[in-house]
XYZ file of C-alpha atoms in Angstrom:
750
model
C -39.915 21.314 3.742
C -38.231 22.746 0.581
C -36.098 25.163 2.595
C -35.310 22.528 5.194
C -34.403 20.102 2.410
C -31.885 22.585 0.992
C -30.558 23.310 4.473
C -30.014 19.652 5.358
C -28.500 18.961 1.917
C -25.971 21.752 2.512
C -25.331 20.396 5.997
C -24.476 16.942 4.619
C -22.249 18.401 1.896
C -20.331 20.507 4.420
C -20.016 17.641 6.904
C -18.284 15.346 4.410
C -16.046 18.143 3.199
C -14.996 18.764 6.799
C -14.544 15.058 7.479
C -12.198 14.592 4.504
C -10.005 17.498 5.623
C -10.095 16.770 9.360
C -9.112 13.144 8.807
C -6.120 14.233 6.729
C -5.017 16.785 9.343
C -5.386 14.347 12.227
C -3.619 11.667 10.195
C -0.501 13.841 10.281
C -0.686 13.857 14.088
C -1.779 10.265 14.676
C 0.244 8.692 11.861
C -0.548 7.213 8.468
C -0.833 3.588 9.573
C -4.224 1.897 9.821
C -4.257 1.736 13.620
C -3.934 5.501 13.816
C -6.522 5.942 11.054
C -8.954 3.774 13.015
C -8.362 5.891 16.117
C -9.235 9.028 14.146
C -12.395 7.431 12.712
C -13.348 6.183 16.158
C -12.955 9.657 17.627
C -15.095 11.139 14.837
C -17.863 8.580 15.308
C -17.699 8.894 19.089
C -18.555 12.568 18.767
C -21.461 11.791 16.424
C -22.725 9.213 18.897
C -22.517 11.678 21.768
C -24.506 14.167 19.710
C -27.146 11.519 18.995
C -27.559 10.823 22.720
C -27.861 14.522 23.531
C -30.295 15.019 20.669
C -32.365 12.037 21.764
C -32.572 13.339 25.341
C -33.223 16.963 24.413
C -35.324 17.063 21.255
C -38.672 15.898 22.622
C -38.588 18.467 25.418
C -38.511 21.283 22.867
C -41.201 22.939 20.828
C -40.835 22.826 17.030
C -39.642 26.457 17.186
C -36.891 25.760 19.692
C -35.915 22.474 18.010
C -35.355 24.234 14.683
C -33.526 27.040 16.459
C -31.298 24.387 18.031
C -30.603 22.938 14.567
C -29.642 26.391 13.270
C -27.336 26.988 16.225
C -25.733 23.563 15.711
C -24.993 24.371 12.068
C -23.555 27.762 13.030
C -21.360 26.078 15.638
C -19.978 23.619 13.082
C -19.238 26.562 10.770
C -17.261 28.384 13.465
C -15.237 25.273 14.263
C -14.521 24.642 10.571
C -12.972 28.108 10.343
C -10.751 27.704 13.417
C -10.091 23.945 13.299
C -6.675 24.253 11.626
C -5.344 26.040 14.713
C -5.996 23.045 16.945
C -6.008 20.040 14.606
C -2.934 20.999 12.579
C -0.984 23.842 14.189
C -1.180 22.318 17.670
C -1.751 18.560 17.322
C -0.043 17.800 14.009
C 2.820 20.292 14.368
C 3.529 20.599 18.093
C 2.524 17.150 19.399
C 3.358 14.784 16.506
C 5.748 12.186 17.854
C 5.422 13.514 21.399
C 2.302 11.440 22.135
C 2.676 7.706 21.444
C 0.001 6.010 23.554
C -3.020 4.937 21.456
C -5.296 5.978 24.332
C -3.750 9.439 24.437
C -3.912 9.761 20.634
C -7.598 8.809 20.675
C -8.297 11.218 23.532
C -6.648 14.138 21.749
C -8.390 13.345 18.456
C -11.694 13.125 20.304
C -10.994 16.418 22.072
C -10.301 18.037 18.719
C -13.503 16.747 17.118
C -15.989 16.433 19.981
C -17.607 19.842 19.594
C -18.395 19.829 15.847
C -19.233 16.132 15.664
C -21.551 16.390 18.663
C -23.369 19.233 16.947
C -23.550 17.180 13.732
C -24.933 14.174 15.608
C -27.618 16.236 17.364
C -28.876 17.888 14.161
C -31.112 15.040 12.910
C -33.061 14.497 16.172
C -33.619 18.264 16.440
C -34.768 18.529 12.843
C -37.029 15.484 13.259
C -38.730 17.151 16.226
C -39.323 20.293 14.163
C -41.025 18.518 11.229
C -43.047 15.945 13.219
C -46.663 17.098 12.788
C -48.442 13.828 11.966
C -47.763 10.136 12.523
C -48.897 9.478 8.951
C -46.105 11.608 7.476
C -43.353 11.613 10.092
C -41.427 8.589 8.748
C -41.686 9.938 5.194
C -40.507 13.410 6.218
C -37.615 12.181 8.322
C -36.585 9.737 5.602
C -36.775 12.388 2.895
C -34.697 14.863 4.880
C -32.130 12.252 5.838
C -31.981 11.053 2.233
C -31.237 14.577 1.025
C -28.648 14.971 3.773
C -26.989 11.745 2.609
C -27.132 12.863 -1.025
C -25.475 16.118 0.008
C -22.813 14.120 1.852
C -22.184 11.985 -1.228
C -21.871 15.023 -3.454
C -19.610 16.618 -0.838
C -17.348 13.560 -0.939
C -17.196 13.488 -4.747
C -16.868 17.216 -5.421
C -14.709 17.694 -2.347
C -12.336 14.888 -3.266
C -12.230 15.491 -7.018
C -12.455 19.276 -7.271
C -12.601 21.410 -4.143
C -9.750 20.111 -1.962
C -7.417 19.874 -4.952
C -8.157 23.445 -6.023
C -8.660 25.178 -2.678
C -6.401 23.189 -0.353
C -7.481 22.004 3.069
C -8.006 25.459 4.565
C -9.956 26.771 1.570
C -12.192 23.685 1.590
C -12.966 24.233 5.275
C -13.896 27.844 4.521
C -16.367 26.682 1.871
C -17.833 24.114 4.282
C -18.326 26.843 6.882
C -20.193 28.952 4.331
C -22.545 26.064 3.535
C -23.220 25.486 7.248
C -24.062 29.175 7.660
C -26.428 28.931 4.698
C -28.156 25.940 6.316
C -28.537 27.880 9.565
C -29.969 30.948 7.807
C -32.502 28.865 5.848
C -33.652 27.247 9.083
C -33.986 30.613 10.822
C -36.275 31.926 8.071
C -38.833 29.268 9.038
C -38.995 30.108 12.740
C -41.878 32.656 12.576
C -44.313 29.982 11.375
C -43.508 27.347 14.004
C -45.242 26.606 17.282
C -43.531 27.489 20.546
C -45.605 24.991 22.527
C -43.693 21.977 23.786
C -45.262 18.572 23.083
C -47.003 16.552 25.809
C -45.127 13.697 27.481
C -45.095 10.380 25.607
C -48.317 8.419 25.986
C -48.191 5.445 28.291
C -50.103 2.719 26.502
C -49.797 -1.036 26.225
C -46.530 -2.245 24.715
C -48.126 -4.311 21.952
C -50.206 -1.332 20.870
C -47.349 1.163 21.198
C -44.811 -0.970 19.296
C -46.706 -3.241 16.883
C -43.592 -3.974 14.801
C -41.230 -4.750 17.660
C -39.530 -2.872 20.453
C -37.197 0.068 19.999
C -34.402 -2.026 21.538
C -34.875 -4.744 18.931
C -34.730 -2.220 16.103
C -31.651 -0.601 17.591
C -29.955 -4.006 17.536
C -30.992 -4.574 13.914
C -29.786 -1.109 12.917
C -26.472 -1.755 14.704
C -25.944 -4.931 12.653
C -27.014 -3.179 9.463
C -24.586 -0.322 10.164
C -21.801 -2.819 10.840
C -22.362 -4.686 7.574
C -22.604 -1.665 5.284
C -19.512 0.107 6.655
C -17.536 -3.144 6.624
C -18.579 -3.524 2.985
C -17.431 0.035 2.314
C -13.979 -0.732 3.743
C -13.797 -3.916 1.647
C -14.725 -1.885 -1.447
C -11.957 0.622 -0.708
C -9.391 -2.160 -0.375
C -10.507 -3.968 -3.517
C -10.785 -0.861 -5.675
C -7.456 0.358 -4.296
C -5.808 -2.755 -5.699
C -7.699 -2.569 -8.982
C -7.308 1.156 -9.628
C -4.299 1.985 -7.416
C -4.550 4.010 -4.222
C -4.618 7.720 -5.049
C -6.180 10.809 -3.497
C -9.361 10.422 -5.556
C -10.035 6.765 -4.714
C -11.545 7.056 -1.228
C -13.787 10.049 -2.126
C -14.999 8.073 -5.159
C -15.970 4.992 -3.155
C -17.419 7.077 -0.327
C -19.245 9.459 -2.673
C -20.838 6.694 -4.762
C -21.761 4.816 -1.591
C -23.446 7.866 -0.042
C -25.196 8.982 -3.239
C -26.634 5.510 -3.819
C -27.506 5.227 -0.127
C -29.277 8.601 -0.257
C -31.217 7.631 -3.385
C -32.329 4.435 -1.657
C -33.519 6.439 1.331
C -35.377 8.898 -0.909
C -37.143 6.141 -2.866
C -38.112 4.166 0.226
C -39.378 7.322 1.953
C -42.125 7.552 -0.666
C -43.138 3.949 -0.016
C -43.506 3.907 3.748
C -46.766 5.863 4.113
C -48.719 3.082 2.381
C -46.763 0.272 4.025
C -48.707 -1.755 6.575
C -45.757 -3.772 7.914
C -42.206 -2.497 7.205
C -40.404 -5.541 8.592
C -40.316 -7.719 5.438
C -39.079 -4.755 3.404
C -36.271 -4.111 5.909
C -34.971 -7.685 5.839
C -35.340 -8.034 2.066
C -33.389 -4.867 1.304
C -30.757 -5.525 3.981
C -29.980 -9.097 2.905
C -30.563 -8.260 -0.755
C -28.010 -5.474 -0.561
C -25.314 -7.765 0.779
C -26.155 -10.642 -1.588
C -26.020 -8.299 -4.571
C -22.747 -6.777 -3.300
C -21.148 -10.218 -2.952
C -22.371 -11.261 -6.422
C -20.941 -8.122 -8.028
C -17.572 -8.663 -6.321
C -17.501 -12.262 -7.576
C -18.318 -11.081 -11.102
C -15.628 -8.402 -10.951
C -12.930 -10.776 -9.693
C -13.819 -13.249 -12.444
C -13.831 -10.591 -15.189
C -10.622 -8.708 -14.353
C -8.134 -11.025 -16.153
C -10.280 -11.019 -19.302
C -10.858 -8.599 -22.170
C -11.743 -5.724 -22.092
C -10.875 -5.034 -18.426
C -7.350 -6.423 -18.750
C -6.676 -3.713 -21.351
C -7.271 -0.924 -18.815
C -6.826 -2.115 -15.213
C -4.215 -4.854 -15.378
C -1.895 -4.911 -12.368
C 1.099 -4.285 -14.652
C -0.281 -0.971 -15.953
C -0.390 2.508 -14.470
C -4.092 3.214 -13.899
C -3.859 6.773 -12.596
C -5.072 8.515 -15.750
C -7.070 8.155 -18.950
C -8.671 4.779 -19.615
C -7.428 3.168 -16.405
C -8.892 5.916 -14.223
C -12.211 6.055 -16.102
C -12.552 2.271 -15.973
C -11.866 2.255 -12.233
C -14.577 4.857 -11.602
C -17.089 2.929 -13.731
C -16.246 -0.328 -11.948
C -16.663 1.402 -8.583
C -20.082 2.658 -9.669
C -20.991 -0.856 -10.812
C -19.806 -2.632 -7.652
C -20.710 -0.077 -4.957
C -23.847 1.655 -6.245
C -26.553 -1.066 -6.454
C -25.975 -2.713 -3.037
C -25.648 0.693 -1.349
C -28.989 1.720 -2.877
C -30.741 -1.362 -1.485
C -29.285 -1.085 2.001
C -30.045 2.654 2.036
C -33.723 1.794 1.706
C -33.691 0.263 5.182
C -33.597 3.652 6.976
C -37.199 4.770 6.184
C -38.470 1.259 6.891
C -36.936 1.442 10.356
C -38.489 4.873 10.948
C -41.875 3.496 9.903
C -41.461 0.699 12.424
C -40.353 2.781 15.427
C -42.275 6.059 15.020
C -45.526 5.354 16.839
C -45.842 8.428 19.066
C -45.311 12.068 18.059
C -44.201 12.932 21.585
C -41.110 10.694 21.309
C -40.085 11.282 17.675
C -36.802 13.010 18.474
C -35.730 10.433 21.037
C -36.450 7.511 18.726
C -34.595 9.142 15.838
C -31.674 9.803 18.165
C -31.466 6.269 19.559
C -31.769 4.679 16.120
C -29.094 7.042 14.793
C -26.854 6.212 17.758
C -27.244 2.486 17.070
C -26.353 3.034 13.427
C -23.293 5.083 14.370
C -22.149 2.441 16.852
C -22.578 -0.200 14.149
C -20.608 1.976 11.728
C -17.838 2.409 14.304
C -17.720 -1.324 15.036
C -17.687 -2.129 11.317
C -14.907 0.361 10.658
C -12.648 -0.483 13.582
C -13.177 -4.259 13.707
C -12.829 -4.637 9.950
C -9.851 -2.327 9.587
C -7.965 -3.528 12.653
C -9.140 -7.067 13.388
C -10.764 -9.021 10.576
C -8.457 -7.749 7.817
C -5.537 -8.639 10.079
C -6.757 -12.093 11.104
C -8.835 -13.439 8.203
C -8.104 -11.034 5.330
C -10.472 -9.460 2.821
C -12.066 -12.698 1.629
C -12.538 -13.875 5.209
C -14.163 -10.551 6.073
C -16.638 -10.995 3.227
C -17.477 -14.475 4.504
C -18.053 -13.070 7.987
C -20.467 -10.497 6.537
C -22.211 -13.275 4.609
C -22.645 -15.204 7.855
C -24.076 -12.146 9.644
C -26.504 -11.482 6.778
C -27.572 -15.127 6.798
C -28.173 -15.025 10.560
C -30.326 -11.908 10.155
C -32.485 -13.630 7.555
C -32.775 -16.849 9.543
C -33.814 -14.864 12.615
C -36.560 -13.124 10.649
C -37.745 -16.389 9.057
C -37.885 -18.034 12.481
C -39.947 -15.107 13.784
C -42.215 -14.683 10.756
C -42.872 -18.354 10.014
C -42.830 -20.361 6.824
C -44.069 -19.480 3.362
C -41.873 -16.414 2.735
C -40.226 -17.362 -0.528
C -38.378 -14.051 -1.228
C -36.770 -14.128 2.218
C -35.881 -17.814 1.845
C -34.288 -17.124 -1.552
C -32.166 -14.320 -0.092
C -31.146 -16.510 2.847
C -30.025 -19.118 0.325
C -28.108 -16.431 -1.615
C -26.227 -15.414 1.540
C -25.427 -19.089 2.205
C -24.113 -19.473 -1.355
C -21.938 -16.387 -0.918
C -20.539 -17.909 2.257
C -19.092 -20.853 0.300
C -18.620 -19.320 -3.173
C -16.417 -16.361 -2.256
C -12.760 -16.980 -3.214
C -9.960 -17.508 -0.740
C -7.538 -14.679 -0.001
C -4.824 -16.388 -2.075
C -7.127 -16.756 -5.084
C -8.427 -13.210 -4.745
C -5.030 -11.528 -4.687
C -3.543 -13.826 -7.340
C -6.274 -12.830 -9.789
C -5.974 -9.140 -8.945
C -2.175 -9.256 -9.434
C -2.335 -11.180 -12.736
C -0.545 -14.340 -11.610
C 0.143 -16.645 -14.563
C 0.590 -20.439 -14.682
C 4.101 -21.504 -13.739
C 4.770 -18.452 -11.570
C 5.422 -18.517 -7.835
C 4.145 -15.781 -5.564
C 5.027 -14.370 -2.167
C 2.262 -12.269 -0.689
C 0.814 -11.096 2.579
C -2.160 -9.101 3.803
C -2.898 -7.484 7.128
C -4.609 -4.375 8.423
C -1.904 -2.108 6.973
C -2.302 -3.317 3.384
C -1.193 -5.866 0.804
C 2.196 -6.762 -0.681
C 2.532 -9.194 -3.583
C 5.646 -10.495 -5.382
C 5.115 -12.383 -8.634
C 8.159 -14.557 -9.306
C 8.726 -15.478 -12.951
C 10.925 -18.441 -11.909
C 13.761 -17.839 -14.348
C 16.293 -20.692 -14.055
C 19.429 -19.662 -12.166
C 18.346 -16.018 -11.964
C 17.171 -15.873 -8.366
C 13.956 -13.995 -7.591
C 12.745 -12.192 -10.677
C 9.520 -10.229 -11.101
C 7.398 -7.228 -10.092
C 6.804 -6.294 -6.463
C 3.383 -4.754 -5.775
C 2.458 -2.646 -2.752
C -1.098 -1.326 -2.377
C -1.843 -1.892 -6.047
C 1.314 -0.164 -7.308
C 4.200 -1.965 -8.940
C 6.588 -0.170 -6.580
C 9.659 -1.956 -7.853
C 11.126 -5.186 -9.117
C 13.528 -7.878 -8.112
C 16.300 -7.653 -9.348
C 16.209 -4.132 -7.996
C 15.533 -1.210 -10.309
C 18.612 0.941 -10.975
C 16.967 4.130 -9.668
C 16.244 2.452 -6.324
C 19.835 1.281 -5.978
C 21.138 4.699 -6.969
C 18.934 6.383 -4.341
C 20.341 4.026 -1.730
C 23.999 4.185 -2.738
C 24.623 7.823 -3.653
C 24.299 9.165 -0.103
C 26.768 6.769 1.561
C 29.194 7.197 -1.358
C 29.054 10.995 -1.117
C 29.309 11.222 2.665
C 32.877 10.876 4.022
C 31.827 8.786 7.033
C 28.253 7.393 6.670
C 28.046 5.400 9.891
C 24.264 5.659 10.477
C 21.757 5.548 7.609
C 17.965 5.851 7.798
C 15.748 4.675 4.919
C 12.131 5.783 4.843
C 10.420 3.042 2.898
C 11.632 -0.440 1.985
C 9.597 -1.307 -1.110
C 11.142 -4.122 -3.128
C 14.333 -3.733 -1.048
C 16.648 -1.984 -3.504
C 17.125 1.275 -1.587
C 18.029 -0.211 1.829
C 20.206 -2.852 0.166
C 22.222 -0.262 -1.732
C 22.442 1.874 1.423
C 24.847 -0.730 2.795
C 27.274 -0.200 -0.088
C 29.945 1.509 2.053
C 32.034 -0.536 4.461
C 31.984 2.497 6.780
C 28.237 2.138 7.300
C 27.578 0.462 10.625
C 23.764 0.505 10.605
C 20.981 0.830 8.048
C 17.587 1.369 9.633
C 14.689 0.994 7.171
C 11.059 1.723 8.071
C 8.101 0.475 6.004
C 4.501 1.642 6.420
C 2.913 -1.495 4.898
C 3.662 -4.420 7.197
C 3.096 -7.234 4.633
C 6.138 -5.964 2.711
C 8.326 -7.440 5.446
C 6.367 -10.712 5.453
C 6.706 -11.062 1.683
C 10.445 -10.366 1.941
C 10.797 -13.040 4.608
C 9.112 -15.560 2.295
C 11.426 -14.568 -0.579
C 14.441 -14.875 1.711
C 13.383 -18.370 2.739
C 13.063 -19.387 -0.894
C 16.363 -17.722 -1.940
C 18.776 -17.890 1.023
C 21.680 -16.401 -0.963
C 19.800 -13.314 -2.128
C 20.356 -9.717 -0.962
C 16.955 -9.823 0.755
C 18.033 -12.821 2.799
C 21.257 -11.038 3.783
C 19.405 -7.898 4.876
C 17.038 -9.935 7.043
C 19.883 -11.941 8.562
C 22.612 -9.310 8.994
C 22.879 -7.086 12.083
C 23.856 -4.162 9.815
C 20.279 -3.881 8.574
C 17.232 -3.329 10.754
C 14.012 -3.569 8.726
C 10.955 -2.545 10.704
C 7.267 -1.804 10.308
C 6.185 1.707 11.208
C 5.440 5.248 10.108
C 8.656 6.905 8.940
C 7.363 10.400 9.575
C 6.426 9.577 13.162
C 9.814 7.895 13.596
C 11.497 11.166 12.647
C 9.360 13.042 15.155
C 10.250 10.677 18.017
C 13.513 10.513 19.892
C 16.656 12.494 19.259
C 18.821 10.158 17.132
C 20.808 11.821 14.350
C 21.764 10.207 11.044
C 24.627 10.775 8.657
C 22.448 9.876 5.685
C 18.659 9.865 5.403
C 17.049 8.677 2.222
C 13.493 8.089 1.020
C 12.509 5.259 -1.275
C 11.000 6.451 -4.556
C 7.244 7.023 -4.373
C 4.994 8.400 -7.090
C 3.786 11.897 -6.196
C 0.298 10.867 -7.359
C 0.026 8.098 -4.746
C -2.340 8.457 -1.817
C -0.752 10.347 1.114
C 2.501 10.754 -0.806
C 2.237 14.464 -0.020
C 3.296 13.711 3.545
C 6.746 12.699 2.244
C 7.188 15.615 -0.156
C 5.909 18.525 1.948
C 8.012 21.360 3.315
C 7.062 20.368 6.864
C 8.391 16.828 6.360
C 11.633 18.143 4.905
C 12.081 20.383 7.945
C 11.727 17.263 10.112
C 14.443 15.576 8.063
C 16.779 18.574 8.433
C 16.406 18.409 12.214
C 17.538 14.747 12.279
C 20.672 15.141 10.167
C 23.958 14.868 12.009
C 26.552 17.591 11.314
C 27.510 17.230 7.672
C 24.594 14.836 7.109
C 22.802 14.615 3.767
C 19.292 13.706 2.653
C 18.588 11.903 -0.639
C 15.204 11.839 -2.344
C 13.753 11.312 -5.788
C 12.658 14.568 -7.455
C 9.811 13.437 -9.726
C 8.120 16.814 -10.242
C 8.993 20.493 -10.425
C 6.959 21.180 -7.295
C 8.970 18.560 -5.393
C 12.224 20.171 -6.544
C 10.999 23.686 -5.732
C 9.906 22.711 -2.217
C 13.157 20.842 -1.580
C 15.266 23.791 -2.746
C 13.227 26.177 -0.604
C 13.882 24.135 2.557
C 17.489 22.920 2.362
C 20.251 25.575 2.488
C 22.410 23.408 0.218
C 20.582 21.571 -2.563
C 21.683 19.555 -5.597
C 19.522 18.068 -8.334
C 21.448 15.303 -10.095
C 20.437 14.945 -13.722
C 19.204 13.088 -15.691
C 18.297 10.829 -12.742
C 16.214 13.566 -11.048
C 17.701 12.794 -7.637
C 17.733 15.521 -4.978
C 20.439 15.860 -2.335
C 20.056 18.311 0.523
C 22.103 19.278 3.541
C 22.546 21.908 6.218
C 26.227 22.031 5.225
C 28.064 22.275 1.895
C 27.714 19.009 -0.048
C 31.043 17.407 -1.070
C 29.928 16.786 -4.647
C 32.580 16.029 -7.248
C 30.998 14.137 -10.163
C 34.276 12.659 -11.367
C 35.183 11.387 -7.906
C 31.645 10.039 -7.361
C 31.842 8.167 -10.674
C 35.134 6.633 -9.513
C 33.527 5.482 -6.274
C 30.678 3.820 -8.192
C 33.327 2.059 -10.287
C 35.228 0.612 -7.293
C 35.180 -3.224 -7.357
C 33.534 -3.633 -3.962
C 30.803 -1.098 -4.863
C 30.232 -2.698 -8.244
C 30.022 -6.148 -6.647
C 27.512 -5.005 -4.025
C 25.224 -3.332 -6.551
C 25.586 -6.256 -8.988
C 24.147 -8.560 -6.349
C 21.054 -6.374 -6.451
C 20.982 -6.153 -10.259
C 23.718 -7.835 -12.308
C 22.473 -6.411 -15.638
C 22.964 -2.692 -14.892
C 26.264 -0.905 -14.246
C 25.945 2.626 -15.650
C 25.153 4.433 -12.401
C 27.427 7.283 -13.443
C 24.992 7.966 -16.268
C 22.401 9.069 -13.721
C 24.456 12.177 -12.921
C 26.232 12.623 -16.257
C 24.591 15.998 -16.911
C 25.550 19.149 -14.956
C 23.818 19.234 -11.580
C 21.480 22.062 -10.650
C 22.629 23.695 -7.401
C 21.166 26.079 -4.844
C 23.452 27.557 -2.189
C 22.786 29.936 0.725
C 22.119 33.390 -0.634
C 20.929 32.216 -4.041
C 17.409 33.057 -5.092
C 15.036 30.309 -4.023
C 11.757 29.094 -5.505
C 8.643 29.349 -3.350
C 7.396 26.372 -1.330
C 4.976 24.495 -3.587
C 3.978 21.497 -1.444
C 2.743 21.664 2.143
C 0.919 19.328 4.482
C -2.298 21.306 4.042
C -2.017 21.636 0.264
C -0.305 18.589 -1.306
C -0.874 19.757 -4.883
C 0.917 16.917 -6.675
C -1.180 14.361 -4.816
C -4.275 15.977 -6.365
C -2.730 15.587 -9.789
C -5.936 15.964 -11.810
C -6.449 19.442 -10.347
C -2.777 20.423 -10.477
C -0.948 18.965 -13.445
C 2.320 17.326 -12.425
C 5.223 18.690 -14.472
C 8.241 16.412 -14.461
C 11.815 17.537 -13.942
C 13.483 16.204 -17.096
C 13.282 19.559 -18.903
C 14.977 21.525 -16.094
C 18.380 22.836 -17.110
C 18.998 25.816 -14.787
C 17.941 26.658 -11.230
C 16.279 29.786 -12.634
C 13.803 27.641 -14.569
C 11.868 27.049 -11.345
C 11.708 30.750 -10.485
C 9.672 31.460 -13.603
C 6.938 29.176 -12.270
C 6.586 30.787 -8.824
């Protein structure tokens, strides 16, 4: 058992490390929107489910020797795939087929094809290992629970160390290499145990009376219960990610933190309960108490958190108006995640050994029963992930999703009370707690107003769907039009009136280009960049693409409230086309060329921001520029500037605004002439409608520009799809561009 425990711990660690990297690689192919993310998760879970079925069918036909050999071979197979996976998942799918395949069915099929082999081997590993360690009915549930608990603890540590340390330091390919090494170690440890194991296959399962064979209920009933349990816990996990993303801002460390704490607490619950089951006469009450107790505690902690956020001391560290990416904000977010996620995950984790105690009644069918229970859990996980992420968030929001989970938990408890009879006070108390949660949880409007620090007298425009949350907090200044911060996914991405940098990013390209007929904006945000992109009367069309759909809904509400505003004009004018979608996939599809392409400003520390700063993305942009076309982008860090200058033959960095301009052709940059164009009455009037209090746009390029031309020495590429260093900003300190004075300054950092 000690060697197997280490082996299965390493297996769990490696599996989560692989999952983090594979999901990022496939996200480049499938897209960054939530529908595509759900397709990737579904493909991953489908492979695990297939492995569970194969393991369930195969394990009980094998001797302990051959079952453990099968486990070792499965681990070795996962290791091999981890080493070669980049060739298929990134080089082929993400690079060659991105934008070529649009059908969700085809995307799912290709993701499944890319993951089916390793995930099937992962799914089959637990039934095979269960067959190898099953020597006595008295200890089988404890052994399986202990091993699975250690596997889950390894997975949690893999998520935390992988997300916080390994991926940021090693990159995606290096992390996969480490995962492969851990899988090989697990296989070797298993192989060292083979000489002491029996090669005799077990007898067929005994055929005895049903009541005697299944005293705690049928396997089918437990599979249904495990399905519902898996649905609830994964739906809770997705709710936690959304809530903590708003509280602590979405960054590359957020999801590994929630997932890691969830898995570590879940694994601890499994380990503790595994020591209880041998002396447990009837595991059913314990299952229902921990299942409903986990949800009730989770709902109570969310209610407490939502109540406490506007008050001291939390409002000093995680207020919506602060940056929470570092220092006290980041530490507070991690502690709050531990507080909200850990205790309920621990309780629900305890259900796994209780289920094994209930279903393991015959040594000859141990592997099959482990496999079918695992399959039911995986199917519940898949349903919880896909239905929550794509359906319930979209239709009833986060608060509605929590109410749905409260109703499911209440139904589970009522079903048990109806079956078990009266007199069960703990179960009745938990049923009452679930009923209270059903009515006490706040509405979506109340939830998001508290999380975005709405104050009395303010008016809000907000929306939530499966792609995220947008929230505008209007300060209602008399005669000033809309006025306040605009939040997207927890970030204050801009303001209305528009921030000067956003208007400059939108206007500088059309004012530089001699004939900017077609403009593409990647990102809409608060609206400043696409609005300013229409500054030239030569511009016939401004196409703007936004990844978070509620941004458009919030803008429509603002436009209805302020019909004379720039937002209302953009939504009503045929010059502007504002649409929901993935800008990177839009570049990969079709063959349209643009005179000007520009990206709205995004913090390099934001989650998945690396996809809009990588060399591969910039190459996509180059391919969609019309002859003489230019690309405009914020240059927030030295790595962003270095990568940009390494890709575009002609590059300018306008200072002190830190705005990058790239082109395949010489850029017609004359600072004096550009300043004159910004001073033209029609340009001034257009930008003043976006922000009447700022006029010094010439000050954003008042310093000498840094320039790279063909033949000049270039910095090395610093940001790629498979190593977005700035996104992992705690591992790779982000150095800003303000101190750059010469192009050669970047060469010293290569």
